[in-house]
Coordinates of C-alpha atoms and ligand atoms in Angstrom, one line a residue:
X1 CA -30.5 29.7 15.3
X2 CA -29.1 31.1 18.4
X3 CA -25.5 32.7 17.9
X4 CA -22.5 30.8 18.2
X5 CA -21.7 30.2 22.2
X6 CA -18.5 30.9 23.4
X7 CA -16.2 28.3 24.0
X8 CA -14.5 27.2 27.0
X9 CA -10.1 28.2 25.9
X10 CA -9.0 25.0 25.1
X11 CA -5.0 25.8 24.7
X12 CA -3.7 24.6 27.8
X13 CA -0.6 23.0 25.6
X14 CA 0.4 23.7 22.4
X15 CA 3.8 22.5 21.6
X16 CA 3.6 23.3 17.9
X17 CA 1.8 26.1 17.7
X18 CA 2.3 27.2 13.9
X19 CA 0.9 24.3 12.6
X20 CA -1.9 25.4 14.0
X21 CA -2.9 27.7 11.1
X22 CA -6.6 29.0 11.0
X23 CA -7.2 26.8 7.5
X24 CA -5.5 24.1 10.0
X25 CA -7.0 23.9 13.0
X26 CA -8.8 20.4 13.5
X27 CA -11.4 22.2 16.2
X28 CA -12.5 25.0 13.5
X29 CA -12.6 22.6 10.3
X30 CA -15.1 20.4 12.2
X31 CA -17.0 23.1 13.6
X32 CA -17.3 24.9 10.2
X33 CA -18.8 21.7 8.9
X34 CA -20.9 20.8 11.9
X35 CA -22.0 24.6 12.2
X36 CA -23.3 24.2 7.9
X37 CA -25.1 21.0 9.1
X38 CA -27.1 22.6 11.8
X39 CA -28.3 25.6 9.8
X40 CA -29.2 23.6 7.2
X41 CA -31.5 21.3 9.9
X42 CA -32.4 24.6 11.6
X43 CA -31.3 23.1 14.8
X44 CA -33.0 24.6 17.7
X45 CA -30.4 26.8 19.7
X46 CA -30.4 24.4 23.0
X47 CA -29.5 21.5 21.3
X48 CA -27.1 23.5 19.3
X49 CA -25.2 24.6 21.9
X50 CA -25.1 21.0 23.8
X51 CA -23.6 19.6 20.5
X52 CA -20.9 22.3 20.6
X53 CA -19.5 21.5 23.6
X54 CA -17.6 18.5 24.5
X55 CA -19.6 16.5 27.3
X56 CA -15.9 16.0 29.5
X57 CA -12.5 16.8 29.2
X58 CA -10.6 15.4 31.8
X59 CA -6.7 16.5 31.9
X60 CA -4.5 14.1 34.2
X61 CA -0.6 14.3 34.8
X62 CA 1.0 11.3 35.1
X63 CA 3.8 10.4 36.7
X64 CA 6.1 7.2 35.5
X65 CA 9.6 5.8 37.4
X66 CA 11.6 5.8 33.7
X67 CA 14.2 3.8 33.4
X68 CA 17.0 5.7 34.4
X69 CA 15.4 6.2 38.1
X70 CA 13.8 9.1 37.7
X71 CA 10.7 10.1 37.9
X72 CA 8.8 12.1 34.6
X73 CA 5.5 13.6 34.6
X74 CA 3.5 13.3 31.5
X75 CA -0.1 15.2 30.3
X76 CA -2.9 12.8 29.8
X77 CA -5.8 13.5 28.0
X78 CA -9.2 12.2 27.6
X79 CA -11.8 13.8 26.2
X80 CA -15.9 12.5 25.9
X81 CA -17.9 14.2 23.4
X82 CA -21.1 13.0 23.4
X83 CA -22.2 9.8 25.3
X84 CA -25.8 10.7 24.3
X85 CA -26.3 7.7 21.9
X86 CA -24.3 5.2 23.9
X87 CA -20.7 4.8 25.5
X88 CA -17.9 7.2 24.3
X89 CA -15.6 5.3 21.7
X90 CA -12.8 6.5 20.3
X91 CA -9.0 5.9 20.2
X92 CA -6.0 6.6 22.3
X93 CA -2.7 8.7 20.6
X94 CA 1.0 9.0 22.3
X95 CA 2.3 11.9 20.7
X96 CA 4.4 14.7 21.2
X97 CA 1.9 17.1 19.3
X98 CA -1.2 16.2 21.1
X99 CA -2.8 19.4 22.4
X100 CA -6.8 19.4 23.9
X101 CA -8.0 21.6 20.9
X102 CA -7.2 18.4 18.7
X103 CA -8.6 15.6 20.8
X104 CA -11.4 17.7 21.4
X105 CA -11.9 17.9 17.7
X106 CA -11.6 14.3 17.3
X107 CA -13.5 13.5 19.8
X108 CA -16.4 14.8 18.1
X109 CA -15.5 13.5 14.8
X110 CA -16.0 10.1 16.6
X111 CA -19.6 11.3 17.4
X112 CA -20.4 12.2 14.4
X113 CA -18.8 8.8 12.8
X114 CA -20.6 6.6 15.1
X115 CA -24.2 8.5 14.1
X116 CA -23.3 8.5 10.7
X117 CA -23.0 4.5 10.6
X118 CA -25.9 4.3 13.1
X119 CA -23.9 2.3 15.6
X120 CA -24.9 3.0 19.3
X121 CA -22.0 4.8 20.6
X122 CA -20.9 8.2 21.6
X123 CA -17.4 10.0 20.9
X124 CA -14.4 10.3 22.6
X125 CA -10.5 10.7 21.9
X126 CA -7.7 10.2 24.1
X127 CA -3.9 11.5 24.1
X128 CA -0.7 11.6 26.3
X129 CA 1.8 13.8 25.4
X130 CA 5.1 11.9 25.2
X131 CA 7.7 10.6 22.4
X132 CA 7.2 7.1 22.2
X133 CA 9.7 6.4 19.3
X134 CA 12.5 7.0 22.2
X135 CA 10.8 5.5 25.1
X136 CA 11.3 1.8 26.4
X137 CA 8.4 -1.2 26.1
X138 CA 9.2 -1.4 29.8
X139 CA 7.9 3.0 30.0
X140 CA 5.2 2.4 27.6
X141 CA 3.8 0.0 30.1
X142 CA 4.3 2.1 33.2
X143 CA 2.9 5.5 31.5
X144 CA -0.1 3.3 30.0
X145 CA -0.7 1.9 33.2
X146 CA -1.0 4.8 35.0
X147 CA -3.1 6.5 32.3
X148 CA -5.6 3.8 32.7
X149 CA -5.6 4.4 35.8
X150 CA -5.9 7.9 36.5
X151 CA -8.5 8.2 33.5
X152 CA -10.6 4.7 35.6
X153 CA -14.0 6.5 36.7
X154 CA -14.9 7.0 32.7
X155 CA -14.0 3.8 31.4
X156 CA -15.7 1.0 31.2
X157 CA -17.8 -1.0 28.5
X158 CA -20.8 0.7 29.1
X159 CA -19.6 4.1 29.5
X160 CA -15.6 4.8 27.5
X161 CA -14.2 2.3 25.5
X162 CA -11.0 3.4 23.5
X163 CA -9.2 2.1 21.0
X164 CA -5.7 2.3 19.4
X165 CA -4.5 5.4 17.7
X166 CA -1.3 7.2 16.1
X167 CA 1.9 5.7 18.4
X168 CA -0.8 3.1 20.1
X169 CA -1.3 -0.6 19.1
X170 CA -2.6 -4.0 20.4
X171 CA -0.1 -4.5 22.7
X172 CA -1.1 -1.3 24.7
X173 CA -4.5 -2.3 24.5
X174 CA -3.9 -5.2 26.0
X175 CA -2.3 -3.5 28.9
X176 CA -5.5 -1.3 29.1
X177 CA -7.7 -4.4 29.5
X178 CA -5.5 -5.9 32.2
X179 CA -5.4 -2.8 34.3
X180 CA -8.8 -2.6 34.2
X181 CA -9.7 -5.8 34.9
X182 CA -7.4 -6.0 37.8
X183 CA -9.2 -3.1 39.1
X184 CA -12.9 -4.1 38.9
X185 CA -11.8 -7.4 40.0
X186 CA -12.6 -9.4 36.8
X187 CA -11.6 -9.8 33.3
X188 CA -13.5 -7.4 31.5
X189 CA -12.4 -7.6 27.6
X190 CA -15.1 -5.0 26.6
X191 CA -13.5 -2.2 27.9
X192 CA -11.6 -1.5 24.9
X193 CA -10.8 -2.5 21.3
X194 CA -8.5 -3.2 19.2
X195 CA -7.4 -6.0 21.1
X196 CA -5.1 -9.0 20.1
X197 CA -7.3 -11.9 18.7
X198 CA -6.4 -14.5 21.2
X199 CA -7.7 -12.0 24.5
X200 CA -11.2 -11.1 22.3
X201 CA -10.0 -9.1 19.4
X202 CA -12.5 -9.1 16.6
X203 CA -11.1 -11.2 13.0
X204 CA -11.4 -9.0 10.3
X205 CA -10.4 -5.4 12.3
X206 CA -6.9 -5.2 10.9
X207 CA -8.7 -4.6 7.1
X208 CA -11.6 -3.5 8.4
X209 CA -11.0 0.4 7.3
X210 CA -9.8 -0.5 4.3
X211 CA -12.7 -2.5 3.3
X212 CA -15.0 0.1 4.1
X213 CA -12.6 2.7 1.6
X214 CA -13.2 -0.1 -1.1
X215 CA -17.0 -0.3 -0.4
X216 CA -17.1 3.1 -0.5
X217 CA -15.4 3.7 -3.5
X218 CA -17.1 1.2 -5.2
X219 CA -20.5 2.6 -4.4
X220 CA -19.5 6.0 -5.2
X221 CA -18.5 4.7 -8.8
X222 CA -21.9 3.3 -9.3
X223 CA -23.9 6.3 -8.6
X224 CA -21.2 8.4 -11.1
X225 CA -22.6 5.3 -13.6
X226 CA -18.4 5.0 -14.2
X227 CA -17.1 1.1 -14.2
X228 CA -15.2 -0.5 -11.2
X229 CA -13.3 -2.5 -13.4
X230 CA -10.3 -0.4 -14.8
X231 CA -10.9 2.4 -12.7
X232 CA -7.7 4.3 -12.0
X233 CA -6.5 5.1 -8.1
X234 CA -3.8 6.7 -6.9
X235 CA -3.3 6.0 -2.6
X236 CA -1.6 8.3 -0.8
X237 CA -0.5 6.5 2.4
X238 CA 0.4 2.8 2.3
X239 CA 0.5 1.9 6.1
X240 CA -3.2 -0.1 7.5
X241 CA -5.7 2.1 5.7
X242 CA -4.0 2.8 2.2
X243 CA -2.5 -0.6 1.8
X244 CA -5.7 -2.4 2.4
X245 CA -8.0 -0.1 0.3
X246 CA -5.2 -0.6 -2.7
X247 CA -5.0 -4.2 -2.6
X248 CA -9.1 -4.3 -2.2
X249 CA -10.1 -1.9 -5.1
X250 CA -6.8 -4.4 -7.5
X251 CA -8.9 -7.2 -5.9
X252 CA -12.1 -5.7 -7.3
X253 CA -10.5 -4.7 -10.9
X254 CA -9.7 -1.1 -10.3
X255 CA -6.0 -0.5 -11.6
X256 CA -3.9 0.9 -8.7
X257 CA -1.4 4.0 -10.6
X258 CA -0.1 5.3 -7.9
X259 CA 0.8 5.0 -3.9
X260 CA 2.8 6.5 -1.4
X261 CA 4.3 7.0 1.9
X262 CA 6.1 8.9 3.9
X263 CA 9.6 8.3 2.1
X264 CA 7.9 9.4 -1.6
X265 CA 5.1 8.2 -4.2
X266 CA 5.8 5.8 -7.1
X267 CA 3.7 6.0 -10.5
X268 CA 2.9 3.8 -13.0
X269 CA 0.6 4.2 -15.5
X270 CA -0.2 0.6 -16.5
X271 CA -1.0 -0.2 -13.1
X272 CA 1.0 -1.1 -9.8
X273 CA 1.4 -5.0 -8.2
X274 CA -0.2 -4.0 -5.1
X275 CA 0.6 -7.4 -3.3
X276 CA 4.0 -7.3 -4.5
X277 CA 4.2 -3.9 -3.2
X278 CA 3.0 -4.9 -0.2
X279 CA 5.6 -7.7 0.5
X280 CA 8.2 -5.2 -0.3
X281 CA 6.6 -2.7 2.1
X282 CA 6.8 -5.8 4.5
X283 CA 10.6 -6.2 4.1
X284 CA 12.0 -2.6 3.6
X285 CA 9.6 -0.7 6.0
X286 CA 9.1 1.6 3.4
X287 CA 8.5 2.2 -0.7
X288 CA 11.6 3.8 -0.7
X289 CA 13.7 2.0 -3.3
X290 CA 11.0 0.3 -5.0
X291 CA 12.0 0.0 -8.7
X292 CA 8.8 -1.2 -10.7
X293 CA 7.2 2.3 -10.8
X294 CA 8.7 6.0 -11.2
X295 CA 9.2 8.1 -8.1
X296 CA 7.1 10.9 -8.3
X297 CA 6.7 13.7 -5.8
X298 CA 3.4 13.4 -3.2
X299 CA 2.2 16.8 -4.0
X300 CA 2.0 15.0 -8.2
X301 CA 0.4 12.0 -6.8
X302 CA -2.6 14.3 -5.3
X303 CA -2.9 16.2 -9.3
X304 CA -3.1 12.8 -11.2
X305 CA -5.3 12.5 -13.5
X306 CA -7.1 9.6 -12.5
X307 CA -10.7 8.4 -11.4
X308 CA -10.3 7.9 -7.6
X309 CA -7.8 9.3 -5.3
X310 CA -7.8 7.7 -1.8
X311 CA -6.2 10.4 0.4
X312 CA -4.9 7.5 3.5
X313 CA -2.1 9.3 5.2
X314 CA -2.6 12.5 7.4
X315 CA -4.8 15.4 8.1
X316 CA -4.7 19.0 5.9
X317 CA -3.3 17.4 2.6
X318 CA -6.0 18.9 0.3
X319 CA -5.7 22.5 1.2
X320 CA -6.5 26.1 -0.8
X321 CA -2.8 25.1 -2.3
X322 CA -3.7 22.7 -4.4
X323 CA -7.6 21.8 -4.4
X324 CA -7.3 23.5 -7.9
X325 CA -4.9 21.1 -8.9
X326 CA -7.2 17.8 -8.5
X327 CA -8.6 16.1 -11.5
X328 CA -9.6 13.3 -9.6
X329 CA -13.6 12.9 -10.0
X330 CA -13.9 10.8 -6.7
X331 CA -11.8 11.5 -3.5
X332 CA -13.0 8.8 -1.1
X333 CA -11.1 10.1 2.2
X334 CA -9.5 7.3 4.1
X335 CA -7.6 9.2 6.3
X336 CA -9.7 11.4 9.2
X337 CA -9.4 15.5 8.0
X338 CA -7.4 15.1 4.5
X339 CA -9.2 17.9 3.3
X340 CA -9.3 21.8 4.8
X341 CA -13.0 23.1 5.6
X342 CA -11.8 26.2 2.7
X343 CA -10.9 23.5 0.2
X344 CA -14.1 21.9 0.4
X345 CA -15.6 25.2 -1.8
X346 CA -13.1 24.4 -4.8
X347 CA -13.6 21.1 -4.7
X348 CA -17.3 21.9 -4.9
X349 CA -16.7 24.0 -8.2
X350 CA -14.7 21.3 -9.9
X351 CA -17.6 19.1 -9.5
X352 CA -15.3 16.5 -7.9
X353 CA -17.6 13.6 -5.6
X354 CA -16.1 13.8 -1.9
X355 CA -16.6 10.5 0.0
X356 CA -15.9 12.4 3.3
X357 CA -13.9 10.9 6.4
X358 CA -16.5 10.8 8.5
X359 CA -18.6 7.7 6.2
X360 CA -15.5 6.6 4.1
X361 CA -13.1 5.3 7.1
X362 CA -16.0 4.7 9.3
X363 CA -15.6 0.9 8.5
X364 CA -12.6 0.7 11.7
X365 CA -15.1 1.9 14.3
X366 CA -17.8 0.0 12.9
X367 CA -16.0 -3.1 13.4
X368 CA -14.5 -1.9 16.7
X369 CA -18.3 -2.1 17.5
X370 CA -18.5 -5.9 16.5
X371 CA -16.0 -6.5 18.9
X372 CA -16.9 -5.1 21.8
X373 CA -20.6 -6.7 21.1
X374 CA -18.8 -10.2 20.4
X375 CA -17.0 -9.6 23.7
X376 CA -19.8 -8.7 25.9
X377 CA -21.8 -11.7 24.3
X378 CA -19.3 -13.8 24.6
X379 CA -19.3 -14.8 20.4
X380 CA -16.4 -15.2 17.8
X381 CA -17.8 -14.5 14.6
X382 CA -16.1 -16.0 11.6
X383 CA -14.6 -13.6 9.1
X384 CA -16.7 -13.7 6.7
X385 CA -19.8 -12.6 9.0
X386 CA -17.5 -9.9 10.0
X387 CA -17.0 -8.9 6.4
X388 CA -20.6 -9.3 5.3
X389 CA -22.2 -7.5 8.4
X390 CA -19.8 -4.7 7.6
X391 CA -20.7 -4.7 3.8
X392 CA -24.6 -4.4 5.2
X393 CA -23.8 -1.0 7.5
X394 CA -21.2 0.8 5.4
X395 CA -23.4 0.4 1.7
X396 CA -26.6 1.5 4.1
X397 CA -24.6 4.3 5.1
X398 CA -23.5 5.6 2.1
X399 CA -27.2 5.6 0.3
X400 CA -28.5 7.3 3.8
X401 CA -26.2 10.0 3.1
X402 CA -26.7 10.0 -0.8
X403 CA -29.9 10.4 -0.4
X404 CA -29.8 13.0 2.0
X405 CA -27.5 15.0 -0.3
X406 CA -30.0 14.9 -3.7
X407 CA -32.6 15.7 -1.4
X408 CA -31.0 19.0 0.2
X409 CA -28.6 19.8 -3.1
X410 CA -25.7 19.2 -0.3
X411 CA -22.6 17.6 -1.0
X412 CA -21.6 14.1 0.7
X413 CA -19.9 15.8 3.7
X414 CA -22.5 18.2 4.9
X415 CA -24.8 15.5 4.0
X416 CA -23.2 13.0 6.5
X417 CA -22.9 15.9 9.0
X418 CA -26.5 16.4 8.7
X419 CA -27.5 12.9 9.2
X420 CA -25.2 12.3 11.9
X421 CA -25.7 15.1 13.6
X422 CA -29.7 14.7 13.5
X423 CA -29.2 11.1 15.1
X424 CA -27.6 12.6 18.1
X425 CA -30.1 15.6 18.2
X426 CA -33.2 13.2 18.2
X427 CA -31.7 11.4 20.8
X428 CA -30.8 14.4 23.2
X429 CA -34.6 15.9 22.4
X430 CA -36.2 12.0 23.1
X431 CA -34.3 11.8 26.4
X432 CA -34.5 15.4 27.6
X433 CA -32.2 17.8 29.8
X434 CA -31.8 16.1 33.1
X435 CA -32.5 18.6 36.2
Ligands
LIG501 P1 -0.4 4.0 9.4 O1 0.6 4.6 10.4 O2 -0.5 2.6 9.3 O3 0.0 4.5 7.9 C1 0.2 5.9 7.6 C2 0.9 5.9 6.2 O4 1.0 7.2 5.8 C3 2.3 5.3 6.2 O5 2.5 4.6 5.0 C4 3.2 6.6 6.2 O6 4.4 6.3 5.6 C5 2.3 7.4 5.3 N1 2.7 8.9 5.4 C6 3.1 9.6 6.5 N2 3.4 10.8 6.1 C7 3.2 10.9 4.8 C8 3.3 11.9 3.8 N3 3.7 13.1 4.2 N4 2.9 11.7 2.6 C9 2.5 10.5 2.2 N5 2.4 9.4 3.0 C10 2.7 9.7 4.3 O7 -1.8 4.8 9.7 P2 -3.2 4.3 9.3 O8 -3.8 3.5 10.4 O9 -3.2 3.7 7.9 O10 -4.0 5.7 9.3 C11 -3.9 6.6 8.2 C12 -5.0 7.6 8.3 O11 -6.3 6.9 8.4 C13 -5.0 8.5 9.6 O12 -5.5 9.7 9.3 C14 -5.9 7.8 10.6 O13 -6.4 8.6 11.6 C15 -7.0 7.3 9.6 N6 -7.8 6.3 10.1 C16 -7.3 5.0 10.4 C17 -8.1 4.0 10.9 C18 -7.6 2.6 11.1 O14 -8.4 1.7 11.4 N7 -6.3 2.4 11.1 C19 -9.5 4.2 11.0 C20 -10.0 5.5 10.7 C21 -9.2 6.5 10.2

């Protein structure tokens, strides 16, 4: 395998540069990964150095009439990956830390996502640099607007279709659609997801990562030959993705012990109301408060001993710090880069069986999928197709990648790198280097 090609510098804005530790740093974790994957396949050195390069990254600054008359210029990003498989998907982030290293970095994590679930699209990411807790819905509009707009040549449903992300919701995504639309002319609700329901939004996308965390837990039990029912979890994270995966795996039998959020974690040992967790969630905001289980720090909720932790709230919370510490025997990751590439090795050692991100929230993307083909055929499927079509890809996925693993004595993740990244190599050697 050819040596590792230099990359093009990437840190055009870094705003917070000390997070960006080496152990930290979303561009090297998925590269260490993807880099494991492709010596393992023995990918030949041309292909290997298209896949280590992003396909596009366009950088826009945008300008927006605020609404105290002045006029402020924000960074826009927008980053395609790999369109190799199909059109770029991936979602758009508002956030004062978002730097092109990081959509970069998720940008390929889409790609490899999409292959992994074998639906046909590519990977992209998009970001604006702004603070959107202190700007006005009147702002939001303007700056999303213009973003659409200055970012218009990629988009489109058969070549970038985005998606919501941290900071970004339905709303905006409407907004998307209707710039576009009035652009081209026609209403065009395929050129992004994560729409509202009533303008082509798919049923069943709220819970749709969630789901896939439950499926994938559930599968990962079976292969350990350890029951569903009575299975202890612990969640961290209780916003879309943790809240959905806890009240799935109570639904299914498992006995939910602990969850968390941003204000703390609660524990309790004979098992949490998720539901009535929820509905307090739905009235507070937060868990803070919540009096039917004992507050316990979130570093204690990551070393319980329990059967299943569903990591469901940021990046880099299972680091060299406290790998050791786990004595969890599944950790199904529903959250995208909850575990450092250098805790990977000690999870390894302790034998514990990593569902990683890149299968085990895959379920959001795969349903962002049946909306955009529901919306360019013009169907509304019911739920429960939703549901059961979902079930079909994301147990398929997970035996793809099993298998992969027993085969090559691999863990899960670099088995799902593998497979994923193999998709997108067949693909790139099937259609050829256009001259
Ligand atoms: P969300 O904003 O709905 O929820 C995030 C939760 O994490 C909140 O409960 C928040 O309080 C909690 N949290 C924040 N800081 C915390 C901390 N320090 N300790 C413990 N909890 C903390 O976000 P979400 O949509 O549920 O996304 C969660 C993760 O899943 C992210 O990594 C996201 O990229 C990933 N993901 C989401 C989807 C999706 O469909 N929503 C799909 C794929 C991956």
């Amino acid at each position: 395998m050819a040596s590792v090609p230099s990359l093009p510098t990437h840190n055009i804005v870094h705003p917070d540069k000390d997070r960006f530790l080496q152990e930290e740093n979303p561009f090297e974790a998925m590269m260490s990964r993807f880099d494991r994957a492709a010596e393992l396949l023995d990918l030949e050195p041309g292909i290997y150095k298209v896949l280590r390069h992003p396909e596009k990254q366009i950088t826009t600054y945008i300008p927006v009439m605020m609404d105290n008359g002045e006029v402020e210029v924000f960074t826009g990003i927008r980053v395609l990956y790999n369109t190799s498989r199909g059109p770029a998907k991936g979602g758009i982030r508002f956030d004062k830390n978002v730097n092109l290293d990081e959509v970069t970095a998720l940008a390929a994590w889409m790609t490899w996502k999409c292959a992994v679930v074998n639906i046909p699209f590519g990977g992209a990411k998009g970001g604006v640099i702004c603070d959107p807790i202190n700007m006005s819905v009147g702002e939001l509009e303007r700056l999303t607007r213009r973003y659409t707009a200055s970012i218009i040549q990629t988009l489109g449903p058969d070549s970038d279709v985005p998606a919501p992300d941290v900071n970004t919701n339905e709303r905006m995504m409407a907004w998307i659609m209707d710039t576009y639309s009035m652009r081209v002319g026609h209403t065009v609700t395929a050129v992004v997801t994560g729409k509202p329901v009533e303008m082509g939004g798919s049923l069943g996308r709220r819970e749709a990562t969630g789901r896939g965390v439950m499926l994938c837990v559930k599968e990962a039990l079976a292969h350990l030959g350890m029951p569903v029912k009575g299975a202890t979890v612990a969640v961290q994270g209780f916003g879309n993705v943790g809240s959905v995966s806890a009240d799935l795996l109570a639904k299914e039998g498992c006995k939910i012990v602990a969850i968390s959020d941003r204000t703390g974690a609660w524990h309790n040992p004979k098992g949490i109301d998720v539901a009535d967790a929820i509905a307090y969630v739905a009235k507070h905001k937060v868990l803070e408060g919540y009096t039917k289980a004992t507050q316990i720090s979130n570093e204690e909720l990551i070393a319980l001993d329990v059967d299943v932790l569903v990591p469901a709230a940021l990046e880099n919370v299972i680091t060299t710090k406290n790998a050791s510490t786990i004595r969890a025997k599944v950790i199904c990751e529903g959250a995208n880069g909850p575990t450092t590439a250098a805790a990977d090795a000690i999870l390894d050692e302790k034998g514990v069986f990593v569902v990683p991100d890149i299968l085990a929230n895959a379920g959001g993307v795969t349903v962002s999928y049946f909306e955009w083909v529901q919306d360019r055929g013009g169907y509304f499927w019911t739920e429960q197709v939703v549901n059961d079509r979902l079930k079909e890809i994301m147990v398929n996925s997970f035996q793809a990648v099993l298998q992969l693993s027993k085969q090559h004595k691999v863990n899960m993740r670099t088995a799902a790198y593998m497979l994923s990244i193999s998709r997108v190599a067949t693909v790139h050697r099937l259609r050829g280097i256009y001259a």
